[in-house]
């Protein structure tokens, strides 16, 4: 009988702790498949964040390091400097990457640190129960913006890909979404390209994945996907924000 | 051993780390430790090593965490306010059972404090280098040569016991030059089967982690770690004694103040007062057994420190109230004069004279 | 040999720390215990610079010299700060081209050497520090001529060995020929 689908060997056989309808599972799968297709699992070291995906170290079967909140790019930097031929990636949420870890993110990017960042943006702090994130939309209701995010007091959401694309060290930055099958395919291609960018030592690569949080958004999984399309995509347009991979030496 | 050269403490420390096999240094500029980073930035590119000036102290210690996870000898150095920022990472490193070398070239505090030498981070070094139940190995050199020797020992013990080591220097030791010679470079390193360096599809995946959501699991890992700490307390207490055997009064002092105190002991002896100096070389584990051994013959201990009285707590814990333990110190970056220490001992001797 | 506790003091840029370093190296060449401790911090940027140097037959306790038995000063603020700290019986070497004070102390030996002027006259304007060191050497005999020469050889970087001869010339001028 022909095999039409097989779970990636880069994913372990344990139950995931994610909520029903959460898109982390899809994104894990895309990361694992991309590494596997590039035959990079043996030299991969992943860095898990603090946030919903904190337990990612149990889900990927490559070597893993669990980071303090926001510090994953610094840890990935240490790993990469020690293992220049390793495939080093971080997997981070919006609070981890764009709030408490902003400095680590920006400076790893501007150094052209040859690592890959998988950035899962769902516009909310999930693990702590739905507080405002740096990417929470204006007017969006969360536990700590009960009247909706008021930009006059809580400021504006951070557009990470747009911001990082201004930095000379960024070889590749793309924003994707996992709301539909075609978009999932595009997300997979972007993640794989990010790893290829690293393998070719072309500089910092980041893929921002728009993701849902049905539990904390208070929506059903399908409503959440629709909410993502209606609200997040206009503020966070999908697309390639930086691509210096055609240069032979990448960003350098 | 190399030929003797005259070198600053900070530069000798950097050279020692390189010879001990460190090829990954992550730092951030701060006085009075800047020469460590400057030396590394000059040497590392020539030997295929990494010198990386991080965006923050926090990033630097987490880069150390990453490099140490991969199994290499990593290092960061800073001074007091910078060490406060690193404590988050140090707690994670300890909780992840990773070896590394952290240097604190102490200056006065609290807050921005000053930039002159101090020892006011003793409590932080031995008690509070981050949140949670843990210890780090703490080494307190008192000469430039000892800075060098302890860098080698710190790496060896950090790897043996899989925990971070802190070298507690200060502005005086960091800035001064003394003759020094270096041990031969380390060429053979311990195996690190636990490292997250890519399993090459040859072994199950390694996870470097400090998170245990189940209380009994976390308790078990912490208790196991403390069993290791008990072994260290039994085996690794290090100290040096100067004229302690017949002493009526023993000064306990480490690092820069031990040098001042040694001058004071000479003066006191010349005046017929039987003073001695016990110098802890490891601050954790604290050499309490050595201190206890002198209880039968001393009239009192005097802890001399460049702070308001921190190590004196450990001396008192060791002495358990059996003889008086007094304190003398200067703080804020003021180095005590030997004459002040002499006076402090005289005052303690008080009625006996 | 006698134990020496030196203070070298002047403006940043006069080579005061370098003179101290040569002194420490000379002691090391004779297998003595030595230490060199600079002042550090913002005061060095355009302000005063000083260093403590100890040469001893025994391990050195405090490397911070508070009562020097020999002092070298190359500016007025350093003179004001340190002249009263010199131990009785000690030596003070003063660059009289830059220091306009005269001490009334009679319990110490004082040498006034117009080092900065002598350096200019001899075409070695940047080596007033070593003229001062020569005068100090003459006044104290802190090391042998061989040790001092070897120290200069050590302290001058290999790429600038042509300066060794000039340094020694400066020391000879300071020592009076």
JSON list of C-alpha atoms in Angstrom, two decimals, chain C:
[
{"chain": "C", "resi": 1, "resn": "UNK", "atom": "CA", "xyz": [67.43, 44.85, 49.48]},
{"chain": "C", "resi": 2, "resn": "UNK", "atom": "CA", "xyz": [65.26, 47.59, 50.84]},
{"chain": "C", "resi": 3, "resn": "UNK", "atom": "CA", "xyz": [61.49, 47.39, 50.34]},
{"chain": "C", "resi": 4, "resn": "UNK", "atom": "CA", "xyz": [60.15, 50.26, 48.27]},
{"chain": "C", "resi": 5, "resn": "UNK", "atom": "CA", "xyz": [56.64, 51.69, 48.20]},
{"chain": "C", "resi": 6, "resn": "UNK", "atom": "CA", "xyz": [56.37, 54.23, 45.40]},
{"chain": "C", "resi": 7, "resn": "UNK", "atom": "CA", "xyz": [53.72, 56.64, 44.29]},
{"chain": "C", "resi": 8, "resn": "UNK", "atom": "CA", "xyz": [54.00, 58.07, 40.78]},
{"chain": "C", "resi": 9, "resn": "UNK", "atom": "CA", "xyz": [51.59, 60.93, 40.10]},
{"chain": "C", "resi": 10, "resn": "UNK", "atom": "CA", "xyz": [50.92, 63.53, 37.43]},
{"chain": "C", "resi": 11, "resn": "UNK", "atom": "CA", "xyz": [48.59, 64.32, 34.55]},
{"chain": "C", "resi": 12, "resn": "UNK", "atom": "CA", "xyz": [47.14, 61.61, 32.34]},
{"chain": "C", "resi": 13, "resn": "UNK", "atom": "CA", "xyz": [49.31, 61.45, 29.22]},
{"chain": "C", "resi": 14, "resn": "UNK", "atom": "CA", "xyz": [52.64, 62.19, 30.94]},
{"chain": "C", "resi": 15, "resn": "UNK", "atom": "CA", "xyz": [53.54, 58.52, 31.03]},
{"chain": "C", "resi": 16, "resn": "UNK", "atom": "CA", "xyz": [53.32, 58.32, 34.79]},
{"chain": "C", "resi": 17, "resn": "UNK", "atom": "CA", "xyz": [51.80, 54.82, 34.71]},
{"chain": "C", "resi": 18, "resn": "UNK", "atom": "CA", "xyz": [54.49, 53.72, 32.27]},
{"chain": "C", "resi": 19, "resn": "UNK", "atom": "CA", "xyz": [57.27, 54.92, 34.58]},
{"chain": "C", "resi": 20, "resn": "UNK", "atom": "CA", "xyz": [55.66, 52.89, 37.36]},
{"chain": "C", "resi": 21, "resn": "UNK", "atom": "CA", "xyz": [55.48, 49.87, 35.13]},
{"chain": "C", "resi": 22, "resn": "UNK", "atom": "CA", "xyz": [59.19, 50.06, 34.26]},
{"chain": "C", "resi": 23, "resn": "UNK", "atom": "CA", "xyz": [59.93, 50.26, 37.99]},
{"chain": "C", "resi": 24, "resn": "UNK", "atom": "CA", "xyz": [57.80, 47.19, 38.74]},
{"chain": "C", "resi": 25, "resn": "UNK", "atom": "CA", "xyz": [59.43, 45.28, 35.89]},
{"chain": "C", "resi": 26, "resn": "UNK", "atom": "CA", "xyz": [62.90, 46.17, 37.20]},
{"chain": "C", "resi": 27, "resn": "UNK", "atom": "CA", "xyz": [61.93, 44.66, 40.55]},
{"chain": "C", "resi": 28, "resn": "UNK", "atom": "CA", "xyz": [60.63, 41.57, 38.81]},
{"chain": "C", "resi": 29, "resn": "UNK", "atom": "CA", "xyz": [63.93, 41.20, 36.94]},
{"chain": "C", "resi": 30, "resn": "UNK", "atom": "CA", "xyz": [65.59, 40.88, 40.33]},
{"chain": "C", "resi": 31, "resn": "UNK", "atom": "CA", "xyz": [63.07, 38.22, 41.39]},
{"chain": "C", "resi": 32, "resn": "UNK", "atom": "CA", "xyz": [61.49, 40.44, 43.98]},
{"chain": "C", "resi": 33, "resn": "UNK", "atom": "CA", "xyz": [57.80, 40.56, 44.79]},
{"chain": "C", "resi": 34, "resn": "UNK", "atom": "CA", "xyz": [56.23, 43.47, 42.91]},
{"chain": "C", "resi": 35, "resn": "UNK", "atom": "CA", "xyz": [52.86, 45.10, 42.40]},
{"chain": "C", "resi": 36, "resn": "UNK", "atom": "CA", "xyz": [51.57, 48.00, 40.31]},
{"chain": "C", "resi": 37, "resn": "UNK", "atom": "CA", "xyz": [48.19, 49.55, 41.00]},
{"chain": "C", "resi": 38, "resn": "UNK", "atom": "CA", "xyz": [46.79, 52.46, 38.98]},
{"chain": "C", "resi": 39, "resn": "UNK", "atom": "CA", "xyz": [44.10, 54.90, 39.92]},
{"chain": "C", "resi": 40, "resn": "UNK", "atom": "CA", "xyz": [41.22, 54.39, 37.52]},
{"chain": "C", "resi": 41, "resn": "UNK", "atom": "CA", "xyz": [37.98, 56.00, 36.49]},
{"chain": "C", "resi": 42, "resn": "UNK", "atom": "CA", "xyz": [36.88, 59.35, 35.07]},
{"chain": "C", "resi": 43, "resn": "UNK", "atom": "CA", "xyz": [39.55, 61.23, 37.01]},
{"chain": "C", "resi": 44, "resn": "UNK", "atom": "CA", "xyz": [42.07, 59.81, 34.54]},
{"chain": "C", "resi": 45, "resn": "UNK", "atom": "CA", "xyz": [40.43, 61.41, 31.54]},
{"chain": "C", "resi": 46, "resn": "UNK", "atom": "CA", "xyz": [42.43, 64.62, 31.30]},
{"chain": "C", "resi": 47, "resn": "UNK", "atom": "CA", "xyz": [42.79, 64.79, 35.07]},
{"chain": "C", "resi": 48, "resn": "UNK", "atom": "CA", "xyz": [45.35, 63.36, 37.41]},
{"chain": "C", "resi": 49, "resn": "UNK", "atom": "CA", "xyz": [46.76, 59.88, 37.10]},
{"chain": "C", "resi": 50, "resn": "UNK", "atom": "CA", "xyz": [48.75, 58.00, 39.67]},
{"chain": "C", "resi": 51, "resn": "UNK", "atom": "CA", "xyz": [49.96, 54.55, 40.47]},
{"chain": "C", "resi": 52, "resn": "UNK", "atom": "CA", "xyz": [51.29, 52.67, 43.47]},
{"chain": "C", "resi": 53, "resn": "UNK", "atom": "CA", "xyz": [54.31, 50.42, 42.96]},
{"chain": "C", "resi": 54, "resn": "UNK", "atom": "CA", "xyz": [55.71, 48.06, 45.59]},
{"chain": "C", "resi": 55, "resn": "UNK", "atom": "CA", "xyz": [59.02, 46.20, 45.46]},
{"chain": "C", "resi": 56, "resn": "UNK", "atom": "CA", "xyz": [59.56, 43.81, 48.33]},
{"chain": "C", "resi": 57, "resn": "UNK", "atom": "CA", "xyz": [61.45, 40.76, 49.48]},
{"chain": "C", "resi": 58, "resn": "UNK", "atom": "CA", "xyz": [58.18, 39.39, 50.96]},
{"chain": "C", "resi": 59, "resn": "UNK", "atom": "CA", "xyz": [54.70, 38.83, 49.50]},
{"chain": "C", "resi": 60, "resn": "UNK", "atom": "CA", "xyz": [53.02, 42.19, 49.13]},
{"chain": "C", "resi": 61, "resn": "UNK", "atom": "CA", "xyz": [50.07, 42.86, 51.40]},
{"chain": "C", "resi": 62, "resn": "UNK", "atom": "CA", "xyz": [48.11, 45.91, 50.41]},
{"chain": "C", "resi": 63, "resn": "UNK", "atom": "CA", "xyz": [49.25, 47.10, 46.97]},
{"chain": "C", "resi": 64, "resn": "UNK", "atom": "CA", "xyz": [47.74, 50.53, 47.65]},
{"chain": "C", "resi": 65, "resn": "UNK", "atom": "CA", "xyz": [50.58, 52.78, 48.79]},
{"chain": "C", "resi": 66, "resn": "UNK", "atom": "CA", "xyz": [49.36, 55.31, 51.33]},
{"chain": "C", "resi": 67, "resn": "UNK", "atom": "CA", "xyz": [52.72, 56.33, 52.83]},
{"chain": "C", "resi": 68, "resn": "UNK", "atom": "CA", "xyz": [55.30, 56.13, 50.05]},
{"chain": "C", "resi": 69, "resn": "UNK", "atom": "CA", "xyz": [58.95, 56.02, 50.93]},
{"chain": "C", "resi": 70, "resn": "UNK", "atom": "CA", "xyz": [59.52, 57.51, 47.49]},
{"chain": "C", "resi": 71, "resn": "UNK", "atom": "CA", "xyz": [57.27, 59.83, 45.52]},
{"chain": "C", "resi": 72, "resn": "UNK", "atom": "CA", "xyz": [57.47, 61.05, 41.93]},
{"chain": "C", "resi": 73, "resn": "UNK", "atom": "CA", "xyz": [55.24, 64.02, 41.07]},
{"chain": "C", "resi": 74, "resn": "UNK", "atom": "CA", "xyz": [54.79, 65.79, 37.77]},
{"chain": "C", "resi": 75, "resn": "UNK", "atom": "CA", "xyz": [52.09, 68.38, 38.43]},
{"chain": "C", "resi": 76, "resn": "UNK", "atom": "CA", "xyz": [50.81, 70.77, 41.09]},
{"chain": "C", "resi": 77, "resn": "UNK", "atom": "CA", "xyz": [47.61, 68.89, 42.06]},
{"chain": "C", "resi": 78, "resn": "UNK", "atom": "CA", "xyz": [49.61, 65.69, 42.62]},
{"chain": "C", "resi": 79, "resn": "UNK", "atom": "CA", "xyz": [52.21, 67.57, 44.63]},
{"chain": "C", "resi": 80, "resn": "UNK", "atom": "CA", "xyz": [49.47, 69.02, 46.84]},
{"chain": "C", "resi": 81, "resn": "UNK", "atom": "CA", "xyz": [47.82, 65.65, 47.24]},
{"chain": "C", "resi": 82, "resn": "UNK", "atom": "CA", "xyz": [50.86, 63.52, 48.02]},
{"chain": "C", "resi": 83, "resn": "UNK", "atom": "CA", "xyz": [53.76, 65.58, 49.43]},
{"chain": "C", "resi": 84, "resn": "UNK", "atom": "CA", "xyz": [52.55, 65.22, 53.01]},
{"chain": "C", "resi": 85, "resn": "UNK", "atom": "CA", "xyz": [52.04, 61.46, 52.66]},
{"chain": "C", "resi": 86, "resn": "UNK", "atom": "CA", "xyz": [55.75, 60.72, 52.12]},
{"chain": "C", "resi": 87, "resn": "UNK", "atom": "CA", "xyz": [57.06, 58.69, 55.05]},
{"chain": "C", "resi": 88, "resn": "UNK", "atom": "CA", "xyz": [59.69, 60.43, 57.16]},
{"chain": "C", "resi": 89, "resn": "UNK", "atom": "CA", "xyz": [63.12, 59.61, 55.78]},
{"chain": "C", "resi": 90, "resn": "UNK", "atom": "CA", "xyz": [61.61, 59.13, 52.34]},
{"chain": "C", "resi": 91, "resn": "UNK", "atom": "CA", "xyz": [62.39, 60.68, 48.98]},
{"chain": "C", "resi": 92, "resn": "UNK", "atom": "CA", "xyz": [60.37, 63.05, 46.78]},
{"chain": "C", "resi": 93, "resn": "UNK", "atom": "CA", "xyz": [61.32, 63.69, 43.15]},
{"chain": "C", "resi": 94, "resn": "UNK", "atom": "CA", "xyz": [59.55, 66.74, 41.77]},
{"chain": "C", "resi": 95, "resn": "UNK", "atom": "CA", "xyz": [59.36, 67.96, 38.16]},
{"chain": "C", "resi": 96, "resn": "UNK", "atom": "CA", "xyz": [60.28, 71.56, 38.90]},
{"chain": "C", "resi": 97, "resn": "UNK", "atom": "CA", "xyz": [59.46, 72.58, 35.34]},
{"chain": "C", "resi": 98, "resn": "UNK", "atom": "CA", "xyz": [55.77, 71.93, 36.09]},
{"chain": "C", "resi": 99, "resn": "UNK", "atom": "CA", "xyz": [55.51, 72.13, 39.89]},
{"chain": "C", "resi": 100, "resn": "UNK", "atom": "CA", "xyz": [56.00, 75.64, 41.20]},
{"chain": "C", "resi": 101, "resn": "UNK", "atom": "CA", "xyz": [55.86, 74.71, 44.91]},
{"chain": "C", "resi": 102, "resn": "UNK", "atom": "CA", "xyz": [58.73, 74.07, 47.30]},
{"chain": "C", "resi": 103, "resn": "UNK", "atom": "CA", "xyz": [58.22, 71.93, 50.36]},
{"chain": "C", "resi": 104, "resn": "UNK", "atom": "CA", "xyz": [59.25, 72.99, 53.82]},
{"chain": "C", "resi": 105, "resn": "UNK", "atom": "CA", "xyz": [59.59, 69.37, 54.94]},
{"chain": "C", "resi": 106, "resn": "UNK", "atom": "CA", "xyz": [63.02, 68.67, 56.32]},
{"chain": "C", "resi": 107, "resn": "UNK", "atom": "CA", "xyz": [62.41, 65.03, 57.25]},
{"chain": "C", "resi": 108, "resn": "UNK", "atom": "CA", "xyz": [62.53, 63.87, 53.65]},
{"chain": "C", "resi": 109, "resn": "UNK", "atom": "CA", "xyz": [65.02, 64.10, 50.80]},
{"chain": "C", "resi": 110, "resn": "UNK", "atom": "CA", "xyz": [63.70, 66.27, 47.98]},
{"chain": "C", "resi": 111, "resn": "UNK", "atom": "CA", "xyz": [65.06, 66.39, 44.44]},
{"chain": "C", "resi": 112, "resn": "UNK", "atom": "CA", "xyz": [63.82, 69.14, 42.12]},
{"chain": "C", "resi": 113, "resn": "UNK", "atom": "CA", "xyz": [64.39, 68.03, 38.52]},
{"chain": "C", "resi": 114, "resn": "UNK", "atom": "CA", "xyz": [63.13, 70.16, 35.62]},
{"chain": "C", "resi": 115, "resn": "UNK", "atom": "CA", "xyz": [62.35, 66.99, 33.72]},
{"chain": "C", "resi": 116, "resn": "UNK", "atom": "CA", "xyz": [59.85, 68.39, 31.23]},
{"chain": "C", "resi": 117, "resn": "UNK", "atom": "CA", "xyz": [62.26, 71.18, 30.24]},
{"chain": "C", "resi": 118, "resn": "UNK", "atom": "CA", "xyz": [65.21, 68.77, 30.04]},
{"chain": "C", "resi": 119, "resn": "UNK", "atom": "CA", "xyz": [63.18, 66.46, 27.83]},
{"chain": "C", "resi": 120, "resn": "UNK", "atom": "CA", "xyz": [62.39, 69.29, 25.40]},
{"chain": "C", "resi": 121, "resn": "UNK", "atom": "CA", "xyz": [65.99, 70.49, 25.33]},
{"chain": "C", "resi": 122, "resn": "UNK", "atom": "CA", "xyz": [67.20, 66.99, 24.53]},
{"chain": "C", "resi": 123, "resn": "UNK", "atom": "CA", "xyz": [64.65, 66.41, 21.78]},
{"chain": "C", "resi": 124, "resn": "UNK", "atom": "CA", "xyz": [62.84, 63.69, 23.73]},
{"chain": "C", "resi": 125, "resn": "UNK", "atom": "CA", "xyz": [59.80, 65.73, 24.72]},
{"chain": "C", "resi": 126, "resn": "UNK", "atom": "CA", "xyz": [57.65, 62.69, 25.45]},
{"chain": "C", "resi": 127, "resn": "UNK", "atom": "CA", "xyz": [60.16, 61.10, 27.80]},
{"chain": "C", "resi": 128, "resn": "UNK", "atom": "CA", "xyz": [60.08, 63.47, 30.78]},
{"chain": "C", "resi": 129, "resn": "UNK", "atom": "CA", "xyz": [58.58, 60.54, 32.71]},
{"chain": "C", "resi": 130, "resn": "UNK", "atom": "CA", "xyz": [61.76, 58.52, 32.25]},
{"chain": "C", "resi": 131, "resn": "UNK", "atom": "CA", "xyz": [63.96, 61.47, 33.14]},
{"chain": "C", "resi": 132, "resn": "UNK", "atom": "CA", "xyz": [62.00, 61.52, 36.41]},
{"chain": "C", "resi": 133, "resn": "UNK", "atom": "CA", "xyz": [62.49, 57.78, 36.74]},
{"chain": "C", "resi": 134, "resn": "UNK", "atom": "CA", "xyz": [66.24, 58.26, 36.25]},
{"chain": "C", "resi": 135, "resn": "UNK", "atom": "CA", "xyz": [66.28, 60.84, 39.03]},
{"chain": "C", "resi": 136, "resn": "UNK", "atom": "CA", "xyz": [64.31, 58.49, 41.28]},
{"chain": "C", "resi": 137, "resn": "UNK", "atom": "CA", "xyz": [66.74, 55.68, 40.51]},
{"chain": "C", "resi": 138, "resn": "UNK", "atom": "CA", "xyz": [69.69, 57.91, 41.35]},
{"chain": "C", "resi": 139, "resn": "UNK", "atom": "CA", "xyz": [68.08, 58.98, 44.62]},
{"chain": "C", "resi": 140, "resn": "UNK", "atom": "CA", "xyz": [67.01, 55.50, 45.76]},
{"chain": "C", "resi": 141, "resn": "UNK", "atom": "CA", "xyz": [68.99, 52.88, 43.85]},
{"chain": "C", "resi": 142, "resn": "UNK", "atom": "CA", "xyz": [65.84, 50.75, 43.82]},
{"chain": "C", "resi": 143, "resn": "UNK", "atom": "CA", "xyz": [67.31, 48.30, 41.28]},
{"chain": "C", "resi": 144, "resn": "UNK", "atom": "CA", "xyz": [70.53, 47.49, 39.46]},
{"chain": "C", "resi": 145, "resn": "UNK", "atom": "CA", "xyz": [71.34, 49.16, 36.14]},
{"chain": "C", "resi": 146, "resn": "UNK", "atom": "CA", "xyz": [71.07, 45.76, 34.45]},
{"chain": "C", "resi": 147, "resn": "UNK", "atom": "CA", "xyz": [67.59, 45.16, 35.88]},
{"chain": "C", "resi": 148, "resn": "UNK", "atom": "CA", "xyz": [66.43, 48.60, 34.83]},
{"chain": "C", "resi": 149, "resn": "UNK", "atom": "CA", "xyz": [67.77, 48.14, 31.31]},
{"chain": "C", "resi": 150, "resn": "UNK", "atom": "CA", "xyz": [66.11, 44.74, 31.05]},
{"chain": "C", "resi": 151, "resn": "UNK", "atom": "CA", "xyz": [62.87, 46.25, 32.30]},
{"chain": "C", "resi": 152, "resn": "UNK", "atom": "CA", "xyz": [62.87, 48.85, 29.54]},
{"chain": "C", "resi": 153, "resn": "UNK", "atom": "CA", "xyz": [63.53, 46.13, 27.02]},
{"chain": "C", "resi": 154, "resn": "UNK", "atom": "CA", "xyz": [60.46, 44.26, 28.35]},
{"chain": "C", "resi": 155, "resn": "UNK", "atom": "CA", "xyz": [58.10, 47.18, 28.56]},
{"chain": "C", "resi": 156, "resn": "UNK", "atom": "CA", "xyz": [58.80, 48.64, 25.13]},
{"chain": "C", "resi": 157, "resn": "UNK", "atom": "CA", "xyz": [56.77, 46.63, 22.60]},
{"chain": "C", "resi": 158, "resn": "UNK", "atom": "CA", "xyz": [58.82, 44.48, 20.19]},
{"chain": "C", "resi": 159, "resn": "UNK", "atom": "CA", "xyz": [57.66, 46.64, 17.27]},
{"chain": "C", "resi": 160, "resn": "UNK", "atom": "CA", "xyz": [59.19, 49.77, 18.82]},
{"chain": "C", "resi": 161, "resn": "UNK", "atom": "CA", "xyz": [62.56, 48.50, 19.97]},
{"chain": "C", "resi": 162, "resn": "UNK", "atom": "CA", "xyz": [64.25, 51.58, 18.47]},
{"chain": "C", "resi": 163, "resn": "UNK", "atom": "CA", "xyz": [62.77, 53.43, 21.46]},
{"chain": "C", "resi": 164, "resn": "UNK", "atom": "CA", "xyz": [64.78, 51.39, 23.96]},
{"chain": "C", "resi": 165, "resn": "UNK", "atom": "CA", "xyz": [67.88, 53.48, 23.40]},
{"chain": "C", "resi": 166, "resn": "UNK", "atom": "CA", "xyz": [65.96, 56.76, 23.75]},
{"chain": "C", "resi": 167, "resn": "UNK", "atom": "CA", "xyz": [64.35, 55.54, 26.97]},
{"chain": "C", "resi": 168, "resn": "UNK", "atom": "CA", "xyz": [67.71, 54.70, 28.39]},
{"chain": "C", "resi": 169, "resn": "UNK", "atom": "CA", "xyz": [69.06, 58.08, 27.31]},
{"chain": "C", "resi": 170, "resn": "UNK", "atom": "CA", "xyz": [66.23, 59.75, 29.26]},
{"chain": "C", "resi": 171, "resn": "UNK", "atom": "CA", "xyz": [67.01, 57.73, 32.35]},
{"chain": "C", "resi": 172, "resn": "UNK", "atom": "CA", "xyz": [70.69, 58.70, 32.11]},
{"chain": "C", "resi": 173, "resn": "UNK", "atom": "CA", "xyz": [69.77, 62.37, 31.83]},
{"chain": "C", "resi": 174, "resn": "UNK", "atom": "CA", "xyz": [67.60, 62.05, 34.93]},
{"chain": "C", "resi": 175, "resn": "UNK", "atom": "CA", "xyz": [70.29, 60.18, 36.80]},
{"chain": "C", "resi": 176, "resn": "UNK", "atom": "CA", "xyz": [72.75, 62.96, 35.97]},
{"chain": "C", "resi": 177, "resn": "UNK", "atom": "CA", "xyz": [74.80, 61.37, 33.20]}
]
